[in-house]
Amino acid sequence: MTTLVLLRHGETPLTPQRRLSGSGGSDPGLSPAGRGQARAAADALARRGGIGAIVTSPMRRCQETAHWAAARLGLSVRVDRDLREADFGAWEGLTFAQVRERHPDDLDAWLASPESPPSGGGETMRQVTRRVTAVRDELLARHAGATVLVVSHVGPLRTLIRLALQAPPHTLFHMELAAASLSTLTYTAPGEAMLHSLNDTHHLG
């Protein structure tokens, strides 16, 4: 059995405002609150034990979160570019309300179909799914029988969960993954996965 422990990065200055922050815009680091969340998550992971490897998105907020865990667990961190957040195109830095006001038709299309990109040539959810699936398959092959900490963003982590549940694409928009939350997936065979926990924030107090 291979286990993926999914950790969303801690808060950035944009997180409390619920602004879209993908790979096509700025690359903010953790806020002071986010650094505290990363420390709390690292402590929770140390209490959990058993983690044998850490892989992270290349984006600054994830690398900072991952390095708190690595320092606490005594592990190195491997960066995988395909764990980056989606590119939200012209929506980068906007709230959903602002996107709804400025790009209503494009937003409706994006919510309805994984083949529709954000305005301005962003990434489709189908493209995100393709690269996240490749990461999952590589992790399961490289770390068979082990437990791996995956530090990433809402989009890729929701995608891993959706794929594990064999759920349709629109379910991505019905999952809450708070900053510095932990979720756990186990894999017993190709195509056989189980969700053990979702959006666990008990360590955040």
CSV table of C-alpha atoms in Angstrom, one decimal:
chain,number,residue,atom,x,y,z
A,1,MET,CA,0.0,0.0,0.0
A,2,THR,CA,1.3,3.4,-1.0
A,3,THR,CA,0.1,6.5,0.9
A,4,LEU,CA,0.0,10.1,-0.4
A,5,VAL,CA,-0.4,12.7,2.4
A,6,LEU,CA,-1.6,15.9,0.6
A,7,LEU,CA,-0.7,19.2,2.2
A,8,ARG,CA,-1.9,22.5,0.8
A,9,HIS,CA,0.5,25.4,1.3
A,10,GLY,CA,0.0,27.8,4.1
A,11,GLU,CA,-1.7,31.2,3.6
A,12,THR,CA,-0.2,33.9,1.4
A,13,PRO,CA,-1.3,37.6,1.5
A,14,LEU,CA,-3.8,36.7,-1.3
A,15,THR,CA,-5.4,33.7,0.5
A,16,PRO,CA,-7.7,35.5,2.9
A,17,GLN,CA,-9.1,37.5,0.0
A,18,ARG,CA,-9.8,34.3,-1.9
A,19,ARG,CA,-8.0,35.7,-5.0
A,20,LEU,CA,-7.0,33.3,-7.8
A,21,SER,CA,-3.3,32.7,-7.5
A,22,GLY,CA,-2.0,30.4,-10.1
A,23,SER,CA,1.2,29.7,-12.1
A,24,GLY,CA,0.6,32.5,-14.6
A,25,GLY,CA,0.8,35.4,-12.2
A,26,SER,CA,2.8,36.5,-9.2
A,27,ASP,CA,4.5,33.9,-7.0
A,28,PRO,CA,3.8,35.1,-3.5
A,29,GLY,CA,5.4,33.6,-0.5
A,30,LEU,CA,3.8,32.7,2.8
A,31,SER,CA,2.4,35.4,5.0
A,32,PRO,CA,3.3,35.5,8.8
A,33,ALA,CA,0.0,33.5,9.4
A,34,GLY,CA,1.0,31.1,6.7
A,35,ARG,CA,4.4,30.5,8.2
A,36,GLY,CA,2.7,29.6,11.5
A,37,GLN,CA,0.4,27.2,9.7
A,38,ALA,CA,3.3,25.6,8.0
A,39,ARG,CA,5.0,25.1,11.3
A,40,ALA,CA,1.8,23.6,12.8
A,41,ALA,CA,1.4,21.2,9.8
A,42,ALA,CA,5.1,20.2,10.2
A,43,ASP,CA,4.5,19.4,13.9
A,44,ALA,CA,1.4,17.3,13.0
A,45,LEU,CA,3.3,15.4,10.4
A,46,ALA,CA,6.1,14.7,12.8
A,47,ARG,CA,3.6,13.3,15.3
A,48,ARG,CA,2.0,11.2,12.6
A,49,GLY,CA,5.4,9.7,11.6
A,50,GLY,CA,6.1,7.3,8.8
A,51,ILE,CA,6.7,9.8,6.0
A,52,GLY,CA,9.6,8.7,3.8
A,53,ALA,CA,9.7,11.4,1.1
A,54,ILE,CA,8.6,14.9,0.3
A,55,VAL,CA,7.7,16.3,-3.1
A,56,THR,CA,6.5,19.8,-3.8
A,57,SER,CA,5.3,22.3,-6.4
A,58,PRO,CA,8.0,24.7,-7.5
A,59,MET,CA,6.0,27.7,-6.5
A,60,ARG,CA,7.4,29.7,-3.6
A,61,ARG,CA,4.5,29.2,-1.1
A,62,CYS,CA,4.7,25.4,-1.5
A,63,GLN,CA,8.5,25.3,-1.3
A,64,GLU,CA,8.4,27.3,1.9
A,65,THR,CA,5.7,25.0,3.4
A,66,ALA,CA,7.6,21.9,2.3
A,67,HIS,CA,10.8,23.1,3.9
A,68,TRP,CA,9.2,23.5,7.3
A,69,ALA,CA,8.1,19.9,7.1
A,70,ALA,CA,11.5,18.8,5.8
A,71,ALA,CA,13.3,20.4,8.6
A,72,ARG,CA,10.9,18.8,11.2
A,73,LEU,CA,11.1,15.4,9.6
A,74,GLY,CA,14.8,15.4,8.6
A,75,LEU,CA,14.1,14.8,5.0
A,76,SER,CA,15.1,16.4,1.7
A,77,VAL,CA,12.6,18.0,-0.7
A,78,ARG,CA,12.1,17.1,-4.4
A,79,VAL,CA,10.5,19.7,-6.7
A,80,ASP,CA,8.2,18.5,-9.4
A,81,ARG,CA,7.1,21.3,-11.8
A,82,ASP,CA,3.9,19.4,-12.7
A,83,LEU,CA,2.5,20.0,-9.2
A,84,ARG,CA,2.3,23.7,-9.9
A,85,GLU,CA,-1.1,25.4,-9.7
A,86,ALA,CA,-3.2,26.0,-12.8
A,87,ASP,CA,-2.5,29.0,-15.0
A,88,PHE,CA,-5.6,31.2,-14.6
A,89,GLY,CA,-4.8,33.5,-17.5
A,90,ALA,CA,-6.4,36.9,-17.3
A,91,TRP,CA,-8.1,35.8,-14.0
A,92,GLU,CA,-4.9,35.8,-12.0
A,93,GLY,CA,-5.2,38.0,-8.9
A,94,LEU,CA,-9.0,38.4,-9.2
A,95,THR,CA,-11.7,37.2,-6.9
A,96,PHE,CA,-14.4,34.9,-8.3
A,97,ALA,CA,-16.8,37.9,-8.0
A,98,GLN,CA,-14.5,40.0,-10.1
A,99,VAL,CA,-14.2,37.2,-12.7
A,100,ARG,CA,-18.0,36.8,-12.7
A,101,GLU,CA,-18.4,40.5,-13.4
A,102,ARG,CA,-15.6,40.8,-16.0
A,103,HIS,CA,-15.7,37.4,-17.8
A,104,PRO,CA,-19.1,35.8,-17.1
A,105,ASP,CA,-19.3,33.7,-20.3
A,106,ASP,CA,-15.8,32.4,-20.0
A,107,LEU,CA,-16.3,31.6,-16.3
A,108,ASP,CA,-19.5,29.7,-17.1
A,109,ALA,CA,-17.8,27.7,-19.8
A,110,TRP,CA,-14.8,26.9,-17.5
A,111,LEU,CA,-17.1,25.7,-14.7
A,112,ALA,CA,-19.1,23.5,-17.1
A,113,SER,CA,-16.3,21.9,-19.1
A,114,PRO,CA,-12.7,20.7,-18.3
A,115,GLU,CA,-11.9,21.6,-21.9
A,116,SER,CA,-12.5,25.3,-21.5
A,117,PRO,CA,-9.6,27.6,-20.5
A,118,PRO,CA,-9.8,30.7,-18.4
A,119,SER,CA,-9.9,34.0,-20.3
A,120,GLY,CA,-6.6,35.1,-21.9
A,121,GLY,CA,-5.2,31.7,-22.7
A,122,GLY,CA,-4.9,30.0,-19.3
A,123,GLU,CA,-4.8,26.3,-18.6
A,124,THR,CA,-7.8,24.0,-18.9
A,125,MET,CA,-8.6,21.6,-16.1
A,126,ARG,CA,-8.0,18.8,-18.6
A,127,GLN,CA,-4.4,19.9,-19.0
A,128,VAL,CA,-4.0,20.1,-15.2
A,129,THR,CA,-5.5,16.6,-14.9
A,130,ARG,CA,-3.1,15.2,-17.5
A,131,ARG,CA,0.1,16.5,-15.7
A,132,VAL,CA,-1.2,15.6,-12.2
A,133,THR,CA,-2.0,12.1,-13.3
A,134,ALA,CA,1.6,11.7,-14.6
A,135,VAL,CA,2.9,12.9,-11.2
A,136,ARG,CA,0.7,10.4,-9.3
A,137,ASP,CA,1.8,7.5,-11.5
A,138,GLU,CA,5.5,8.4,-11.1
A,139,LEU,CA,5.1,8.7,-7.3
A,140,LEU,CA,3.4,5.4,-7.0
A,141,ALA,CA,6.1,3.7,-9.1
A,142,ARG,CA,9.0,5.5,-7.3
A,143,HIS,CA,7.7,5.1,-3.8
A,144,ALA,CA,5.8,1.8,-3.9
A,145,GLY,CA,4.8,0.8,-0.4
A,146,ALA,CA,5.9,4.1,1.2
A,147,THR,CA,4.3,7.3,2.5
A,148,VAL,CA,4.9,10.5,0.5
A,149,LEU,CA,4.1,14.0,1.5
A,150,VAL,CA,2.8,16.0,-1.5
A,151,VAL,CA,2.8,19.8,-1.0
A,152,SER,CA,0.8,21.6,-3.6
A,153,HIS,CA,-2.2,23.8,-4.4
A,154,VAL,CA,-6.0,23.5,-4.4
A,155,GLY,CA,-6.2,22.6,-8.1
A,156,PRO,CA,-3.7,19.7,-8.2
A,157,LEU,CA,-4.7,18.3,-4.8
A,158,ARG,CA,-8.4,18.4,-5.6
A,159,THR,CA,-7.5,16.6,-8.9
A,160,LEU,CA,-5.7,13.8,-7.0
A,161,ILE,CA,-8.7,13.4,-4.7
A,162,ARG,CA,-11.2,13.4,-7.6
A,163,LEU,CA,-9.2,10.8,-9.5
A,164,ALA,CA,-9.0,8.6,-6.5
A,165,LEU,CA,-12.8,8.8,-6.1
A,166,GLN,CA,-13.3,8.3,-9.8
A,167,ALA,CA,-15.6,11.3,-9.6
A,168,PRO,CA,-16.6,13.6,-12.6
A,169,PRO,CA,-14.7,16.8,-13.3
A,170,HIS,CA,-17.3,19.2,-11.8
A,171,THR,CA,-16.7,17.7,-8.3
A,172,LEU,CA,-13.5,19.8,-8.2
A,173,PHE,CA,-15.7,22.8,-7.3
A,174,HIS,CA,-17.4,21.0,-4.4
A,175,MET,CA,-14.3,20.3,-2.2
A,176,GLU,CA,-12.9,22.6,0.5
A,177,LEU,CA,-9.2,22.4,1.0
A,178,ALA,CA,-8.1,25.1,3.5
A,179,ALA,CA,-4.7,26.5,3.7
A,180,ALA,CA,-2.3,24.1,5.4
A,181,SER,CA,-4.9,21.4,5.5
A,182,LEU,CA,-4.0,17.7,5.3
A,183,SER,CA,-5.8,15.0,3.3
A,184,THR,CA,-4.7,11.3,2.9
A,185,LEU,CA,-5.1,8.9,0.0
A,186,THR,CA,-4.0,5.2,-0.1
A,187,TYR,CA,-3.4,3.1,-3.2
A,188,THR,CA,-3.4,-0.7,-3.1
A,189,ALA,CA,-3.3,-1.4,-6.9
A,190,PRO,CA,-3.5,0.5,-10.2
A,191,GLY,CA,-6.9,2.2,-10.2
A,192,GLU,CA,-7.7,1.2,-6.6
A,193,ALA,CA,-7.5,4.1,-4.2
A,194,MET,CA,-9.2,5.2,-1.0
A,195,LEU,CA,-9.7,8.6,0.6
A,196,HIS,CA,-9.0,8.4,4.3
A,197,SER,CA,-9.2,12.0,5.4
A,198,LEU,CA,-10.1,15.3,3.7
A,199,ASN,CA,-9.3,18.9,4.7
A,200,ASP,CA,-8.0,18.0,8.2
A,201,THR,CA,-7.2,21.3,10.0
A,202,HIS,CA,-7.2,20.1,13.6
A,203,HIS,CA,-3.5,20.9,13.9
A,204,LEU,CA,-4.2,24.6,13.2
A,205,GLY,CA,-6.0,25.1,16.5
